[in-house]
Short mmCIF file of C-alpha atoms in Angstrom, two decimals:
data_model
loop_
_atom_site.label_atom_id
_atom_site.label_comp_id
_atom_site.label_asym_id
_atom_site.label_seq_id
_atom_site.Cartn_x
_atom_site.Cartn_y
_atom_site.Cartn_z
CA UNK A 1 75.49 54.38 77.61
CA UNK A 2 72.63 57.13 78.23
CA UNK A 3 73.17 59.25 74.93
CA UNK A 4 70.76 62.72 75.30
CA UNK A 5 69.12 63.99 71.71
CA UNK A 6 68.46 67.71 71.61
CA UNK A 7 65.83 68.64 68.93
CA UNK A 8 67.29 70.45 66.11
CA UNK A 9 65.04 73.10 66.64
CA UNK A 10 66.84 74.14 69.90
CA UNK A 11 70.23 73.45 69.85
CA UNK A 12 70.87 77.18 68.91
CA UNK A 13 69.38 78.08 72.55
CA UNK A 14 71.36 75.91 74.20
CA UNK A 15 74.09 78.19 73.76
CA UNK A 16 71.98 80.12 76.32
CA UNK A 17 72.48 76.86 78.72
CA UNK A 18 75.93 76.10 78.26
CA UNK A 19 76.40 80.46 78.87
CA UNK A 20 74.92 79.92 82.24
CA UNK A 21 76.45 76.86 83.36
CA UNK A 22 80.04 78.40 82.41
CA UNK A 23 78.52 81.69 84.46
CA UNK A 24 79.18 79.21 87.81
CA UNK A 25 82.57 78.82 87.33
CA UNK A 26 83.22 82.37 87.34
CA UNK A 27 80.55 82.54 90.58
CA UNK A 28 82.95 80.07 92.74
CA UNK A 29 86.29 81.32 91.38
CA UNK A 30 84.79 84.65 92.62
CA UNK A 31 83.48 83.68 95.95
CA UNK A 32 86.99 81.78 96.54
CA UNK A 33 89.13 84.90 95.94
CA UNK A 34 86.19 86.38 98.84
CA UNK A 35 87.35 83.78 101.18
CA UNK A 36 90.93 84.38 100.80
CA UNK A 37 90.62 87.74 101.34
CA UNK A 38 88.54 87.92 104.42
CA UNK A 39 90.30 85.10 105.74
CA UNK A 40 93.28 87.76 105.71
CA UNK A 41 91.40 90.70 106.64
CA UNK A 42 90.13 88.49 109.73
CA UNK A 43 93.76 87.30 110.28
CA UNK A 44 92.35 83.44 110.62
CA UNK A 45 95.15 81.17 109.78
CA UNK A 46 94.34 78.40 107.01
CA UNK A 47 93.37 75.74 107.16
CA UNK A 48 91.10 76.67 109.83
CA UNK A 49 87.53 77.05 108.32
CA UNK A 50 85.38 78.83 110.83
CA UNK A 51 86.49 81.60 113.15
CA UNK A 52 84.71 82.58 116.82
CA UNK A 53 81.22 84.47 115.67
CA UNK A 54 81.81 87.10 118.65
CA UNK A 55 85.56 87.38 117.93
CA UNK A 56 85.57 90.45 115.30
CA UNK A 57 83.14 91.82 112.57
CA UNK A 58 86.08 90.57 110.11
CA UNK A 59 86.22 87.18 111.53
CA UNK A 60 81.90 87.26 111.32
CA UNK A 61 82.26 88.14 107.88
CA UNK A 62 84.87 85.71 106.69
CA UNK A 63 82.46 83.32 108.22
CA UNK A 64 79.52 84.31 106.65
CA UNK A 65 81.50 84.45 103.31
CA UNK A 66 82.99 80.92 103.97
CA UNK A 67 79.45 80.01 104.81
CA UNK A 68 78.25 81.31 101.21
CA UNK A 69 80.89 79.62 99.39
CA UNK A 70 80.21 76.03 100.84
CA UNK A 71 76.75 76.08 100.07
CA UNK A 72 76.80 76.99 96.67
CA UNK A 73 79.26 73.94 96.20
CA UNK A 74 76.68 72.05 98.13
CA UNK A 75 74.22 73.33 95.98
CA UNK A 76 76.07 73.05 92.30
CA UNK A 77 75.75 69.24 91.35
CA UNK A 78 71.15 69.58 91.68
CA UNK A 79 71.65 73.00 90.18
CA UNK A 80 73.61 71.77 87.08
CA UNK A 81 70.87 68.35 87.02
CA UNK A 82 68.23 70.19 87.03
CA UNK A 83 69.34 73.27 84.47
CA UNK A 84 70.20 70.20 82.01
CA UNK A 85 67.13 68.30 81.99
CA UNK A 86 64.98 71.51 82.40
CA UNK A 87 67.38 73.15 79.52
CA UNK A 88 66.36 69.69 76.60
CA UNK A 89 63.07 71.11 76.65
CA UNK A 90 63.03 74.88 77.68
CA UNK A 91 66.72 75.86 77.32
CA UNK A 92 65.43 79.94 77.33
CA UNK A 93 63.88 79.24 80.60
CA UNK A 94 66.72 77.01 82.61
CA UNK A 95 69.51 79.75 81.19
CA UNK A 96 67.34 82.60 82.72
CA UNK A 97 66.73 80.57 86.25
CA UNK A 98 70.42 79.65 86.68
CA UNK A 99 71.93 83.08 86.01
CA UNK A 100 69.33 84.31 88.62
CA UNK A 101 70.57 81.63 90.72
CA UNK A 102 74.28 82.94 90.22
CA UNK A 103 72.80 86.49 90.81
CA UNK A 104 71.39 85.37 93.93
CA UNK A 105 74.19 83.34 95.32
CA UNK A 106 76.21 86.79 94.31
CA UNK A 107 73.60 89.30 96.76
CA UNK A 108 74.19 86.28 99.66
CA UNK A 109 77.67 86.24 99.13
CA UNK A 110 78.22 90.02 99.68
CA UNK A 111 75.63 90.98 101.89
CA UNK A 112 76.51 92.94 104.79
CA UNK A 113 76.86 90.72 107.81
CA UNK A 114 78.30 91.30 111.24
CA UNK A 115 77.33 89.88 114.75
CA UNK A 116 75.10 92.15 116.90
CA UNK A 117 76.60 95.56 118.52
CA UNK A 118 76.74 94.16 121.98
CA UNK A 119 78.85 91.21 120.92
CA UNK A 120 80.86 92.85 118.15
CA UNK A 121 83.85 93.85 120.06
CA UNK A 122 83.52 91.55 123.06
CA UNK A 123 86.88 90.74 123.85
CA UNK A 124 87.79 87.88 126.48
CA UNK A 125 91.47 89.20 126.94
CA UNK A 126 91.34 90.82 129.75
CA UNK A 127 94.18 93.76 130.27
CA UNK A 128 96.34 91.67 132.23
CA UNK A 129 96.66 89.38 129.87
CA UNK A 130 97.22 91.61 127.07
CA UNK A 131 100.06 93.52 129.16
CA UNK A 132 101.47 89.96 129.61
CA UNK A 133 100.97 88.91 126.01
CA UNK A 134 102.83 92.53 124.78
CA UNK A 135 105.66 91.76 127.27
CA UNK A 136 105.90 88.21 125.78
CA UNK A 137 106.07 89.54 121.81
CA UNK A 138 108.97 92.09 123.60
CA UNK A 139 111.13 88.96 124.70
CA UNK A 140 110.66 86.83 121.76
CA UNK A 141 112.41 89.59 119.61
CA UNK A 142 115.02 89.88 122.02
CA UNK A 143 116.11 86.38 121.75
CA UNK A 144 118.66 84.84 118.85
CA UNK A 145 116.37 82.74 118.25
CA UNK A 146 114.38 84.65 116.72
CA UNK A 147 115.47 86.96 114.24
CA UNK A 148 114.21 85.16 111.24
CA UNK A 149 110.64 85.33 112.36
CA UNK A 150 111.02 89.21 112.94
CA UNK A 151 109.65 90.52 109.46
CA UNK A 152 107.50 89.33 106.75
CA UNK A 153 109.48 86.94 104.49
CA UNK A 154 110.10 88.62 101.36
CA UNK A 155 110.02 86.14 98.66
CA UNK A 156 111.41 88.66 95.78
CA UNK A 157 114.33 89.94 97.95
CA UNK A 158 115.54 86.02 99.02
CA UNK A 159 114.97 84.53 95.70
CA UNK A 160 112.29 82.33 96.91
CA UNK A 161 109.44 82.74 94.39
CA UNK A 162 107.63 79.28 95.96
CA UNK A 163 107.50 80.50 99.56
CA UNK A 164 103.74 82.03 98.79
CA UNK A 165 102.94 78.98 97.13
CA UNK A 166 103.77 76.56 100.05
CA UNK A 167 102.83 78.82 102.96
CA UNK A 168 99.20 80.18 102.70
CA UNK A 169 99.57 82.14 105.70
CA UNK A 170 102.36 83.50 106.58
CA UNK A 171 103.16 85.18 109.95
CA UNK A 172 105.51 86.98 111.77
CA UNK A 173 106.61 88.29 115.40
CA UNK A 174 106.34 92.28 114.17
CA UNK A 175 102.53 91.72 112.23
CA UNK A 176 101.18 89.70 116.09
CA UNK A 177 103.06 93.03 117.49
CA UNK A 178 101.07 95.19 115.13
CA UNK A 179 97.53 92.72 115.79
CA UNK A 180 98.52 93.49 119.52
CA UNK A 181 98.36 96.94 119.50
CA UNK A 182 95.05 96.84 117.90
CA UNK A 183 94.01 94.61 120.90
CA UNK A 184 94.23 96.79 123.78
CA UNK A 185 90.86 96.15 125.75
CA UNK A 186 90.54 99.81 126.89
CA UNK A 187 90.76 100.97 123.05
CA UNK A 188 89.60 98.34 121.07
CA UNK A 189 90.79 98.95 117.42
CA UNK A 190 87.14 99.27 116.09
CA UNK A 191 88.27 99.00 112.32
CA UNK A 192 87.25 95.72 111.18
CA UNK A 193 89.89 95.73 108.55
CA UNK A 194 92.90 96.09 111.23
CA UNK A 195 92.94 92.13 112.25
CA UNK A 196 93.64 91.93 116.01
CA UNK A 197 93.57 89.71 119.04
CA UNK A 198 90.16 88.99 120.93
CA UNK A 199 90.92 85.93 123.42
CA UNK A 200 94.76 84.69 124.38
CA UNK A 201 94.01 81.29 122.13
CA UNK A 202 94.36 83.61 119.11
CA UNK A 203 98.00 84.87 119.66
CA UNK A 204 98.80 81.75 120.95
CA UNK A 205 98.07 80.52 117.78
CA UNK A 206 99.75 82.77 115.61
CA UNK A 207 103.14 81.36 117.80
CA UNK A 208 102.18 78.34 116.39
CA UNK A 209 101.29 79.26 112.75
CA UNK A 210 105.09 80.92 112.78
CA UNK A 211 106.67 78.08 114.01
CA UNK A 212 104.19 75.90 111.39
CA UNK A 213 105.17 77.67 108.63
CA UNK A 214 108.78 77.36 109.38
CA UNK A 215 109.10 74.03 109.58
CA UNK A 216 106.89 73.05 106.24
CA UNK A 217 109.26 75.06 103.90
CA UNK A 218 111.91 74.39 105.16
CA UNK A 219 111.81 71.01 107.30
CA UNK A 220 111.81 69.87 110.48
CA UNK A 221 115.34 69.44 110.27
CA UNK A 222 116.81 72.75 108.92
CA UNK A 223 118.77 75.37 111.09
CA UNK A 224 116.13 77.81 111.18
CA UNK A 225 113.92 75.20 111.88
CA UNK A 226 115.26 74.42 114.96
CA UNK A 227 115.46 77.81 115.51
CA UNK A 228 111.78 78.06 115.23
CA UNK A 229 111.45 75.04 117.94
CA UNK A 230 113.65 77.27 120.42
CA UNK A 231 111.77 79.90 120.17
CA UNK A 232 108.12 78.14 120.71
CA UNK A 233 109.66 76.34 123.71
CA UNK A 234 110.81 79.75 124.92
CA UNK A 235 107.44 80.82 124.77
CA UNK A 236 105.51 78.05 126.22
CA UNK A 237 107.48 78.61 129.04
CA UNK A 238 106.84 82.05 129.26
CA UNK A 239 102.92 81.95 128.81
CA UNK A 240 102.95 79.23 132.25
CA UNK A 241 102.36 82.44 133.96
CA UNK A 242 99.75 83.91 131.84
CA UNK A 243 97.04 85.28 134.28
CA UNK A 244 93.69 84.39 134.14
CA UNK A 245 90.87 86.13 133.19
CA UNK A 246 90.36 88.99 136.24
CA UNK A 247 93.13 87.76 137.85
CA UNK A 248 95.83 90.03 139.09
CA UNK A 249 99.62 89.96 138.54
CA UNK A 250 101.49 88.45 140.95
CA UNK A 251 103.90 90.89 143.14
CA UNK A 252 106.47 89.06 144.51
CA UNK A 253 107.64 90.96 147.53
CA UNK A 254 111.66 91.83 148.10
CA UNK A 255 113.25 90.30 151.04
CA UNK A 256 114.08 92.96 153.82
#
């Protein structure tokens, strides 16, 4: 068993080490809550751990946070090696270069990031498809189907204090209604704080993450989760005639 001796002389500034080792904890705990936020403010459904770099200034950021965050934990288990054995003989010394380590990691971490201006707000919905994809969100809430998925669920008001717990994400039909109407390619929301749709794979997705959600709280089997099933089949049928990119709708002419 390897058994490490600190001299008496310098066990009092090891409390300086074992200070600045605890100091990380509070560094990833910190850059985690970053994540979690961006990740919302970007409106990038977990577990997904990169978004599209051109999609959104949010979505750049979340990515650039997410980026920050894995390489410290990269980073941690030489930083913590090398603080210890640096810290048996010069504890003053490895205390000071890991908290400006943590200081560092805390400047990369927040630093201003966002892809360049020309690629910023580059959406590839076109506004056909975004017409299309507003009609779609119209139908959805017209159907049956649907009316669980219309509103946020509202864990205090249906008793279900485990619902944020189990779904990390949540979505609903009115929020991709709101994201929508930050989408619109000829007035392109330009707050990067108001998540919204760049390319049709996004709200696509957010379909999915309903229907996702649904289904792991309450199982594939319940009556709301079949509910949930209706409604993506409803809309996979729908989005068959999603136009391309630059393509025009289709005018079906009226028989004389």
């Amino acid at each position: 068993m390897l058994t490490i001796t600190v001299p008496q002389g310098l066990r009092t500034p090891s409390v300086y080490v074992a200070g600045s080792l605890l100091s990380t904890v509070f560094l990833l705990t910190w850059q985690t809550i970053q994540v979690s936020k961006h990740r919302k403010l970007a409106g990038i459904p977990y577990p997904r751990q990169k978004a599209e770099m051109d999609a959104s200034p949010a979505a750049a950021k979340f990515d650039s946070v997410q980026r920050a965050h894995a390489n410290t934990l990269e980073n941690i288990p030489t930083v913590y090696l090398m603080t210890i054995l640096v810290g048996i003989q010069a504890p003053v010394v490895a205390a000071s270069a890991l908290g400006a380590w943590v200081l560092s990691r805390i400047v990369y971490t927040n630093r201003d990031f966002a892809p360049s201006a020309s690629s910023a707000l580059r959406p590839s919905m076109d506004m056909n498809q975004w017409l299309f994809c507003s009609a779609t969100i119209r139908k959805l809430k017209e159907q049956n189907f649907a009316y669980p998925f219309l509103r946020p669920v509202d864990p205090v008001m249906l008793c279900l204090p485990q619902y944020p717990i189990i779904v990390r994400n949540p979505m609903d039909l009115s929020t991709m209604e709101r994201k929508l109407k930050s989408s619109n390619p000829e007035n392109l929301e330009s707050n990067p704080d108001h998540p919204r749709y760049l390319t049709v794979d996004e709200y696509v997705a957010d379909v999915r993450l309903i229907v996702n959600n649904c289904i792991l709280f309450n199982g594939p089997e319940h009556q709301i989760s079949v509910m949930a099933k209706h409604m993506e089949e409803f809309f996979d049928n729908e989005m068959k005639n999603m136009p391309a990119v630059g393509e025009e709708p289709i005018v079906k002419e009226v028989a004389q």
